[in-house]
Amino acid sequence: MTDHQHGASWSTAIQATLHCLTGCAIGEVLGMVLGTAFGLPNAATVVLSIVLAFVFGYGLTMRGVLKSGLSLSAAFKVALAADTVSIAVMEIVDNLVIVVVPGAMDAGLASALFWLSLLFSLIVAFVITVPVNKWMIGRGKGHAVVHAHHHH
């Protein structure tokens, strides 16, 4: 199977990953900010960030496919199929990076370490997730599912 059979160009994979990154970053940053601001334990902050990343990631995808006329439940199924692996990879990577950067989880919101490590974690997650999305789209999975609904 060639990459061109399903349109799995690097450009398509990058666009799909940027879409995923948008939702993930909103949830991830919001979770880290809230967890840090409320003094939650590190594990609770990471869990909150992951949950919010999935909520915002799925929400952005659903917003787009709902415009194509799908029902709410059908749009949710498309979002699950399109984004679950991508968001999961991105969240595993970015949270792992945040946890292993010395002092990042304990740095306050006014700390450059907090923001730079968060930015760095999202960049690393993006770089690792692009080839995953390329592979999935090339097999008609992931964001290929969303693109089928954008063309209706």
Backbone as a chain_set.jsonl record, in Angstrom:
{"seq": "MTDHQHGASWSTAIQATLHCLTGCAIGEVLGMVLGTAFGLPNAATVVLSIVLAFVFGYGLTMRGVLKSGLSLSAAFKVALAADTVSIAVMEIVDNLVIVVVPGAMDAGLASALFWLSLLFSLIVAFVITVPVNKWMIGRGKGHAVVHAHHHH", "coords": {"N": [[0.862, -1.183, 0.0], [0.675, 2.118, -0.939], [1.587, 5.422, 0.201], [0.082, 7.317, -1.106], [-2.377, 6.24, -1.743], [-4.323, 6.687, 0.156], [-3.996, 9.322, 0.569], [-1.966, 9.993, 2.387], [0.056, 12.016, 2.848], [2.992, 13.752, 4.06], [2.322, 16.341, 4.563], [-0.467, 16.213, 4.957], [-0.497, 14.626, 7.259], [0.844, 16.319, 9.031], [-0.962, 18.47, 9.138], [-3.201, 17.172, 10.281], [-2.09, 16.478, 12.738], [-1.482, 18.983, 13.786], [-4.091, 19.888, 14.148], [-4.951, 18.1, 16.104], [-3.083, 18.756, 18.055], [-3.919, 21.315, 18.743], [-6.376, 20.985, 20.202], [-5.377, 19.274, 22.197], [-3.376, 20.867, 23.345], [-4.835, 23.038, 24.39], [-6.374, 21.724, 26.378], [-4.314, 20.474, 27.838], [-2.656, 22.636, 28.709], [-4.564, 24.149, 30.141], [-5.265, 22.243, 32.108], [-2.768, 21.891, 33.421], [-2.324, 24.5, 34.319], [-4.59, 24.93, 36.002], [-4.267, 22.79, 37.834], [-1.789, 23.46, 38.967], [-2.333, 26.034, 39.955], [-4.287, 25.47, 41.875], [-2.862, 23.954, 43.571], [-2.814, 21.167, 43.336], [-1.866, 17.705, 43.745], [0.909, 16.341, 41.856], [0.232, 14.023, 40.312], [-2.569, 14.215, 40.151], [-2.789, 16.599, 38.753], [-1.672, 15.884, 36.282], [-3.525, 13.906, 35.47], [-5.853, 15.496, 35.288], [-5.043, 17.22, 33.216], [-4.809, 15.384, 31.083], [-7.451, 14.414, 30.85], [-8.794, 16.825, 30.173], [-7.47, 17.393, 27.775], [-8.395, 15.334, 26.097], [-11.149, 15.978, 26.15], [-11.203, 18.581, 24.959], [-9.891, 17.998, 22.543], [-11.579, 16.023, 21.316], [-13.853, 17.616, 21.257], [-13.218, 19.738, 19.47], [-12.965, 18.313, 17.066], [-15.541, 17.226, 16.857], [-17.041, 19.565, 16.614], [-16.343, 20.376, 14.038], [-17.256, 18.188, 12.413], [-19.944, 18.092, 13.016], [-20.933, 20.211, 11.613], [-21.156, 19.134, 9.113], [-23.529, 17.887, 9.159], [-23.917, 15.626, 10.691], [-25.338, 13.643, 13.359], [-25.228, 14.224, 16.938], [-24.358, 11.905, 18.34], [-23.246, 10.411, 16.244], [-21.244, 12.159, 15.426], [-19.649, 12.114, 17.707], [-18.748, 9.463, 17.621], [-17.203, 9.572, 15.288], [-15.242, 11.382, 16.155], [-14.058, 9.861, 18.216], [-12.99, 7.73, 16.695], [-11.288, 9.148, 15.025], [-9.496, 10.623, 16.638], [-8.584, 9.354, 19.008], [-6.202, 7.659, 19.176], [-4.226, 9.451, 18.331], [-4.459, 11.596, 20.205], [-3.938, 10.14, 22.529], [-1.248, 9.26, 22.144], [-0.013, 11.759, 21.98], [-0.575, 12.804, 24.527], [0.642, 10.946, 26.259], [3.326, 11.324, 25.579], [3.728, 14.166, 25.972], [3.107, 14.531, 28.692], [4.902, 12.768, 29.88], [7.313, 14.033, 29.245], [7.005, 16.458, 30.676], [6.939, 15.451, 33.289], [9.498, 14.344, 33.544], [11.254, 16.489, 33.265], [13.35, 18.131, 35.372], [11.953, 19.636, 38.199], [9.872, 20.869, 36.805], [7.141, 20.218, 37.198], [6.747, 21.228, 39.701], [7.237, 23.865, 39.518], [6.087, 27.201, 39.681], [3.272, 29.101, 38.297], [4.303, 31.517, 37.512], [6.784, 30.957, 36.713], [9.435, 30.624, 34.392], [10.439, 28.124, 33.812], [8.22, 26.412, 34.132], [6.508, 27.2, 31.953], [8.225, 26.982, 29.703], [8.948, 24.28, 29.793], [6.461, 23.128, 29.404], [5.837, 24.068, 26.828], [7.989, 22.89, 25.421], [7.346, 20.18, 25.863], [5.006, 19.895, 24.37], [5.95, 20.38, 21.797], [7.729, 18.213, 21.429], [5.861, 16.133, 21.642], [4.28, 16.673, 19.383], [6.144, 16.232, 17.27], [6.636, 13.487, 17.559], [4.077, 12.452, 17.193], [3.279, 13.069, 14.56], [4.367, 11.128, 12.607], [2.917, 8.894, 13.483], [0.259, 9.655, 12.958], [0.48, 9.907, 10.176], [0.918, 7.267, 9.395], [-1.491, 6.118, 10.283], [-3.475, 7.552, 8.781], [-2.732, 6.8, 6.237], [-3.718, 4.271, 6.209], [-6.386, 4.618, 6.132], [-7.463, 5.343, 8.542], [-7.779, 7.187, 11.693], [-7.43, 10.641, 11.199], [-8.301, 10.423, 8.609], [-10.84, 9.497, 8.715], [-12.272, 11.719, 9.575], [-11.889, 13.443, 7.418], [-13.416, 12.244, 5.468], [-15.942, 13.07, 6.157], [-15.835, 15.79, 5.878], [-16.011, 16.239, 3.209], [-18.57, 15.903, 2.384]], "CA": [[0.0, 0.0, 0.0], [1.464, 3.345, -0.986], [1.052, 6.53, 0.986], [-0.834, 8.14, -1.893], [-3.673, 5.606, -1.902], [-5.268, 7.323, 1.084], [-3.614, 10.716, 0.764], [-1.2, 10.125, 3.621], [1.278, 12.8, 2.656], [3.496, 14.355, 5.287], [1.534, 17.563, 4.758], [-1.756, 15.808, 5.553], [-0.212, 14.171, 8.629], [1.169, 17.507, 9.827], [-2.211, 19.207, 9.37], [-3.999, 16.399, 11.243], [-1.435, 16.559, 14.042], [-1.705, 20.346, 14.278], [-5.477, 19.925, 14.629], [-4.945, 17.37, 17.369], [-2.283, 19.534, 18.997], [-4.722, 22.453, 19.201], [-7.237, 20.512, 21.286], [-4.535, 18.754, 23.282], [-2.677, 21.969, 24.016], [-5.811, 23.776, 25.201], [-6.662, 20.915, 27.563], [-3.084, 20.25, 28.593], [-2.268, 23.878, 29.38], [-5.599, 24.454, 31.13], [-5.118, 21.296, 33.219], [-1.544, 22.203, 34.162], [-2.532, 25.785, 35.008], [-5.546, 24.722, 37.102], [-3.652, 21.922, 38.844], [-0.748, 24.232, 39.648], [-2.966, 27.146, 40.682], [-5.015, 24.953, 43.031], [-1.946, 23.17, 44.401], [-3.117, 19.734, 43.274], [-0.688, 16.839, 43.623], [1.348, 16.18, 40.467], [-0.535, 12.986, 39.621], [-3.906, 14.751, 39.876], [-2.622, 17.609, 37.711], [-1.474, 15.153, 35.029], [-4.81, 13.302, 35.107], [-6.722, 16.592, 34.86], [-4.56, 17.659, 31.907], [-5.143, 14.351, 30.1], [-8.908, 14.443, 30.653], [-9.148, 18.039, 29.438], [-6.942, 17.267, 26.412], [-9.353, 14.517, 25.348], [-12.394, 16.743, 26.016], [-11.036, 19.63, 23.948], [-9.553, 17.353, 21.272], [-12.81, 15.481, 20.743], [-14.782, 18.725, 21.033], [-12.877, 20.441, 18.23], [-13.318, 17.446, 15.94], [-17.008, 17.149, 16.783], [-17.526, 20.843, 16.09], [-16.162, 20.36, 12.592], [-18.087, 17.202, 11.708], [-21.358, 18.432, 13.217], [-21.284, 21.128, 10.522], [-21.47, 18.346, 7.922], [-24.888, 17.367, 9.305], [-23.997, 14.417, 11.506], [-25.964, 13.75, 14.678], [-24.268, 14.333, 18.024], [-23.75, 10.598, 18.623], [-22.412, 10.04, 15.093], [-20.073, 13.031, 15.477], [-18.809, 11.613, 18.793], [-18.1, 8.246, 17.121], [-16.157, 10.009, 14.356], [-14.165, 11.953, 16.968], [-13.368, 8.74, 18.864], [-12.211, 7.014, 15.683], [-10.283, 10.023, 14.423], [-8.559, 11.296, 17.536], [-8.179, 8.641, 20.217], [-4.795, 7.244, 19.151], [-3.406, 10.661, 18.218], [-4.466, 12.283, 21.499], [-3.277, 9.281, 23.519], [0.2, 9.354, 21.926], [0.412, 13.109, 22.328], [-0.658, 12.973, 25.984], [1.687, 10.126, 26.894], [4.622, 11.966, 25.349], [3.911, 15.481, 26.603], [3.117, 14.401, 30.152], [6.163, 12.137, 30.244], [8.337, 15.079, 29.185], [6.788, 17.374, 31.815], [7.282, 14.758, 34.527], [10.938, 14.077, 33.647], [12.031, 17.73, 33.348], [13.518, 18.4, 36.81], [11.329, 20.813, 38.771], [8.817, 21.455, 35.966], [5.821, 20.036, 37.803], [6.667, 21.994, 40.943], [7.462, 25.283, 39.213], [4.838, 27.952, 39.726], [2.777, 29.683, 37.054], [5.129, 32.677, 37.156], [8.118, 30.444, 36.414], [9.769, 30.323, 32.991], [10.604, 26.674, 33.721], [6.895, 25.836, 33.938], [6.007, 27.477, 30.602], [9.147, 26.445, 28.69], [8.845, 22.816, 29.778], [5.168, 22.824, 28.802], [6.009, 24.292, 25.395], [8.889, 21.846, 24.935], [6.638, 18.897, 25.88], [4.058, 19.884, 23.258], [6.742, 20.265, 20.566], [8.181, 16.818, 21.351], [4.67, 15.316, 21.367], [3.914, 16.914, 17.982], [7.128, 15.568, 16.405], [6.449, 12.037, 17.667], [2.73, 12.078, 16.757], [3.123, 13.227, 13.107], [4.477, 9.853, 11.874], [1.811, 8.017, 13.894], [-0.905, 10.065, 12.169], [0.742, 9.581, 8.767], [0.707, 5.828, 9.276], [-2.929, 5.835, 10.434], [-4.205, 8.114, 7.646], [-2.382, 5.946, 5.104], [-4.522, 3.057, 6.313], [-7.806, 4.989, 6.164], [-7.886, 5.512, 9.936], [-7.423, 8.483, 12.261], [-8.069, 11.809, 10.603], [-8.92, 10.062, 7.332], [-12.262, 9.348, 9.045], [-12.824, 13.077, 9.61], [-11.865, 14.017, 6.063], [-14.547, 11.679, 4.725], [-17.142, 13.85, 6.488], [-15.665, 17.181, 5.425], [-16.249, 16.335, 1.771], [-20.0, 15.686, 2.077]], "C": [[0.898, 1.234, 0.0], [0.79, 4.433, -0.175], [-0.01, 7.305, 0.212], [-2.213, 7.511, -2.066], [-4.722, 6.249, -1.003], [-4.879, 8.766, 1.372], [-2.794, 10.959, 2.006], [0.13, 10.827, 3.364], [1.739, 13.319, 4.008], [2.699, 15.617, 5.595], [0.194, 17.257, 5.427], [-1.557, 15.382, 7.01], [0.099, 15.351, 9.544], [-0.093, 18.299, 10.133], [-3.085, 18.494, 10.392], [-3.412, 16.516, 12.641], [-1.563, 17.96, 14.634], [-3.119, 20.504, 14.821], [-5.569, 19.26, 15.995], [-4.213, 18.173, 18.444], [-3.079, 20.711, 19.562], [-5.6, 22.044, 20.38], [-6.439, 20.031, 22.48], [-3.892, 19.89, 24.064], [-3.626, 22.776, 24.888], [-6.075, 23.016, 26.498], [-5.458, 20.734, 28.459], [-2.689, 21.492, 29.383], [-3.281, 24.238, 30.461], [-5.474, 23.538, 32.351], [-3.896, 21.601, 34.072], [-1.701, 23.506, 34.953], [-3.467, 25.601, 36.207], [-4.927, 23.883, 38.217], [-2.598, 22.655, 39.651], [-1.357, 25.331, 40.509], [-3.668, 26.662, 41.947], [-4.152, 24.069, 43.929], [-2.26, 21.685, 44.428], [-1.818, 18.93, 43.25], [-0.357, 16.638, 42.136], [0.518, 15.167, 39.694], [-1.931, 13.489, 39.25], [-3.846, 15.8, 38.764], [-2.456, 16.944, 36.351], [-2.789, 14.531, 34.562], [-5.777, 14.374, 34.593], [-6.33, 17.073, 33.462], [-4.947, 16.668, 30.802], [-6.64, 14.362, 29.81], [-9.316, 15.654, 29.828], [-8.625, 18.004, 27.998], [-7.888, 16.434, 25.552], [-10.652, 15.28, 25.123], [-12.275, 17.792, 24.91], [-10.691, 19.049, 22.575], [-10.778, 16.802, 20.584], [-13.783, 16.61, 20.392], [-14.5, 19.474, 19.744], [-13.238, 19.605, 17.003], [-14.829, 17.377, 15.766], [-17.59, 18.436, 16.214], [-17.451, 20.863, 14.567], [-17.102, 19.399, 11.885], [-19.573, 17.425, 11.941], [-21.847, 19.374, 12.108], [-21.643, 20.385, 9.238], [-22.832, 17.671, 8.026], [-25.007, 16.09, 10.116], [-24.723, 14.687, 12.823], [-24.861, 13.828, 15.729], [-23.577, 12.996, 18.292], [-22.85, 10.146, 17.471], [-21.131, 10.873, 15.093], [-19.109, 12.564, 16.57], [-18.067, 10.351, 18.35], [-16.985, 8.58, 16.143], [-14.97, 10.554, 15.139], [-13.368, 10.855, 17.672], [-12.458, 8.027, 17.877], [-11.048, 7.853, 15.169], [-9.171, 10.405, 15.384], [-7.994, 10.474, 18.682], [-6.697, 8.278, 20.227], [-3.893, 8.467, 19.145], [-3.322, 11.397, 19.556], [-3.72, 11.445, 22.537], [-1.754, 9.353, 23.38], [0.704, 10.715, 22.384], [0.43, 13.3, 23.849], [0.391, 12.152, 26.726], [3.026, 10.842, 26.78], [4.727, 13.278, 26.114], [3.908, 15.401, 28.126], [4.383, 13.717, 30.65], [7.286, 13.172, 30.253], [8.22, 16.011, 30.389], [7.252, 16.73, 33.125], [8.791, 14.563, 34.659], [11.807, 15.339, 33.65], [12.135, 18.108, 34.829], [12.87, 19.724, 37.238], [10.147, 21.388, 37.994], [7.438, 21.36, 36.619], [5.655, 20.877, 39.071], [6.912, 23.486, 40.736], [6.115, 25.999, 39.222], [4.471, 28.541, 38.379], [3.603, 30.891, 36.605], [6.539, 32.252, 36.722], [8.31, 30.182, 34.916], [9.935, 28.822, 32.806], [9.272, 25.987, 33.448], [6.467, 25.976, 32.476], [6.908, 26.897, 29.52], [9.085, 24.919, 28.627], [7.518, 22.377, 29.166], [5.241, 22.987, 27.282], [6.878, 23.197, 24.778], [8.162, 20.502, 24.854], [5.658, 18.792, 24.713], [4.782, 19.765, 21.918], [7.209, 18.822, 20.379], [7.002, 15.907, 21.003], [4.236, 15.461, 19.906], [4.841, 16.128, 17.052], [6.937, 14.05, 16.418], [5.097, 11.605, 17.097], [2.544, 12.198, 15.244], [3.279, 11.888, 12.37], [3.385, 8.841, 12.243], [0.564, 8.359, 13.07], [-0.73, 9.741, 10.689], [0.454, 8.102, 8.516], [-0.792, 5.499, 9.335], [-3.735, 6.333, 9.229], [-3.952, 7.266, 6.399], [-3.14, 4.639, 5.084], [-6.015, 3.357, 6.432], [-8.351, 5.179, 7.566], [-7.52, 6.91, 10.423], [-8.162, 9.605, 11.563], [-8.633, 11.554, 9.219], [-10.434, 9.917, 7.523], [-12.957, 10.714, 9.03], [-12.924, 13.649, 8.205], [-13.002, 13.468, 5.197], [-15.822, 12.47, 4.97], [-17.043, 15.311, 6.06], [-16.016, 17.343, 3.953], [-17.704, 16.085, 1.4], [-20.692, 16.975, 1.768]], "O": [[1.78, 1.367, 0.849], [-0.409, 4.379, 0.101], [-0.909, 7.889, 0.817], [-3.14, 8.195, -2.5], [-5.891, 6.338, -1.379], [-5.382, 9.366, 2.322], [-2.905, 12.017, 2.624], [1.197, 10.278, 3.638], [0.98, 13.326, 4.977], [2.434, 15.922, 6.757], [-0.224, 17.958, 6.348], [-2.35, 15.734, 7.883], [-0.332, 15.379, 10.697], [-0.28, 18.753, 11.262], [-3.651, 19.136, 11.276], [-4.149, 16.639, 13.619], [-1.732, 18.111, 15.844], [-3.328, 21.172, 15.834], [-6.184, 19.79, 16.92], [-4.659, 18.258, 19.588], [-2.925, 21.06, 20.732], [-5.571, 22.682, 21.432], [-6.769, 20.333, 23.627], [-3.869, 19.875, 25.295], [-3.269, 23.16, 26.002], [-6.009, 23.59, 27.585], [-5.558, 20.827, 29.682], [-2.42, 21.412, 30.582], [-2.898, 24.592, 31.577], [-5.565, 23.998, 33.489], [-3.969, 21.574, 35.3], [-1.27, 23.604, 36.102], [-3.164, 26.068, 37.305], [-5.045, 24.218, 39.396], [-2.516, 22.497, 40.869], [-0.947, 25.534, 41.652], [-3.653, 27.346, 42.971], [-4.631, 23.508, 44.914], [-2.003, 21.013, 45.427], [-0.79, 19.422, 42.786], [-1.229, 16.751, 41.274], [0.139, 15.416, 38.549], [-2.418, 13.216, 38.153], [-4.749, 15.878, 37.931], [-3.042, 17.398, 35.368], [-3.13, 14.621, 33.382], [-6.442, 14.175, 33.576], [-7.198, 17.308, 32.62], [-5.363, 17.073, 29.716], [-7.049, 14.322, 28.649], [-10.098, 15.527, 28.886], [-9.274, 18.534, 27.096], [-8.153, 16.787, 24.403], [-11.206, 15.239, 24.024], [-13.137, 17.883, 24.035], [-11.153, 19.559, 21.555], [-11.006, 17.072, 19.404], [-14.453, 16.565, 19.36], [-15.424, 19.812, 19.004], [-13.755, 20.131, 16.018], [-15.334, 17.46, 14.647], [-18.529, 18.397, 15.419], [-18.38, 21.31, 13.895], [-17.688, 19.752, 10.862], [-20.389, 16.984, 11.131], [-23.014, 19.34, 11.716], [-22.341, 20.921, 8.377], [-23.254, 16.97, 7.106], [-26.097, 15.527, 10.218], [-24.722, 15.808, 13.331], [-23.701, 13.533, 15.444], [-22.358, 12.948, 18.454], [-21.796, 9.557, 17.71], [-20.054, 10.356, 14.795], [-17.893, 12.611, 16.387], [-16.889, 10.184, 18.666], [-15.932, 7.943, 16.163], [-13.822, 10.232, 14.832], [-12.139, 10.913, 17.718], [-11.297, 7.75, 18.179], [-9.961, 7.336, 14.912], [-8.013, 10.5, 14.978], [-6.995, 10.878, 19.278], [-6.004, 8.568, 21.202], [-2.903, 8.513, 19.876], [-2.234, 11.777, 19.989], [-2.955, 11.985, 23.336], [-1.047, 9.491, 24.378], [1.712, 10.817, 23.084], [1.362, 13.897, 24.386], [0.963, 12.617, 27.712], [3.767, 10.954, 27.757], [5.703, 13.494, 26.832], [4.644, 16.14, 28.781], [4.884, 14.048, 31.724], [8.114, 13.186, 31.165], [9.217, 16.318, 31.043], [7.878, 17.382, 33.961], [9.318, 14.61, 35.771], [12.984, 15.266, 34.004], [11.12, 18.375, 35.471], [13.194, 20.788, 36.709], [9.485, 22.306, 38.478], [6.664, 22.317, 36.591], [4.532, 21.197, 39.461], [6.806, 24.274, 41.676], [5.109, 25.427, 38.801], [5.256, 28.489, 37.432], [3.591, 31.24, 35.425], [7.377, 33.095, 36.404], [7.449, 29.593, 34.263], [9.603, 28.295, 31.744], [9.201, 25.077, 32.622], [6.105, 24.989, 31.835], [6.413, 26.373, 28.522], [9.158, 24.332, 27.548], [7.463, 21.357, 28.479], [4.757, 22.133, 26.54], [6.538, 22.645, 23.732], [8.339, 19.763, 23.886], [5.499, 17.719, 24.131], [4.28, 19.116, 21.0], [7.095, 18.272, 19.283], [7.131, 15.013, 20.166], [3.867, 14.475, 19.268], [4.372, 15.436, 16.149], [7.066, 13.405, 15.378], [4.983, 10.499, 16.57], [1.713, 11.48, 14.687], [2.406, 11.535, 11.577], [2.98, 8.029, 11.411], [-0.105, 7.467, 12.549], [-1.686, 9.345, 10.022], [-0.187, 7.747, 7.527], [-1.295, 4.704, 8.54], [-4.587, 5.608, 8.714], [-4.862, 7.043, 5.6], [-3.2, 3.968, 4.054], [-6.81, 2.485, 6.783], [-9.565, 5.176, 7.766], [-7.009, 7.724, 9.654], [-9.374, 9.531, 11.358], [-9.375, 12.387, 8.698], [-11.21, 10.183, 6.606], [-14.077, 10.849, 8.54], [-13.927, 14.266, 7.847], [-13.491, 14.154, 4.299], [-16.689, 12.538, 4.098], [-18.06, 15.985, 5.899], [-16.289, 18.453, 3.497], [-18.038, 16.059, 0.216], [-21.891, 16.981, 1.489]]}, "num_chains": 1, "name": "protein.A"}
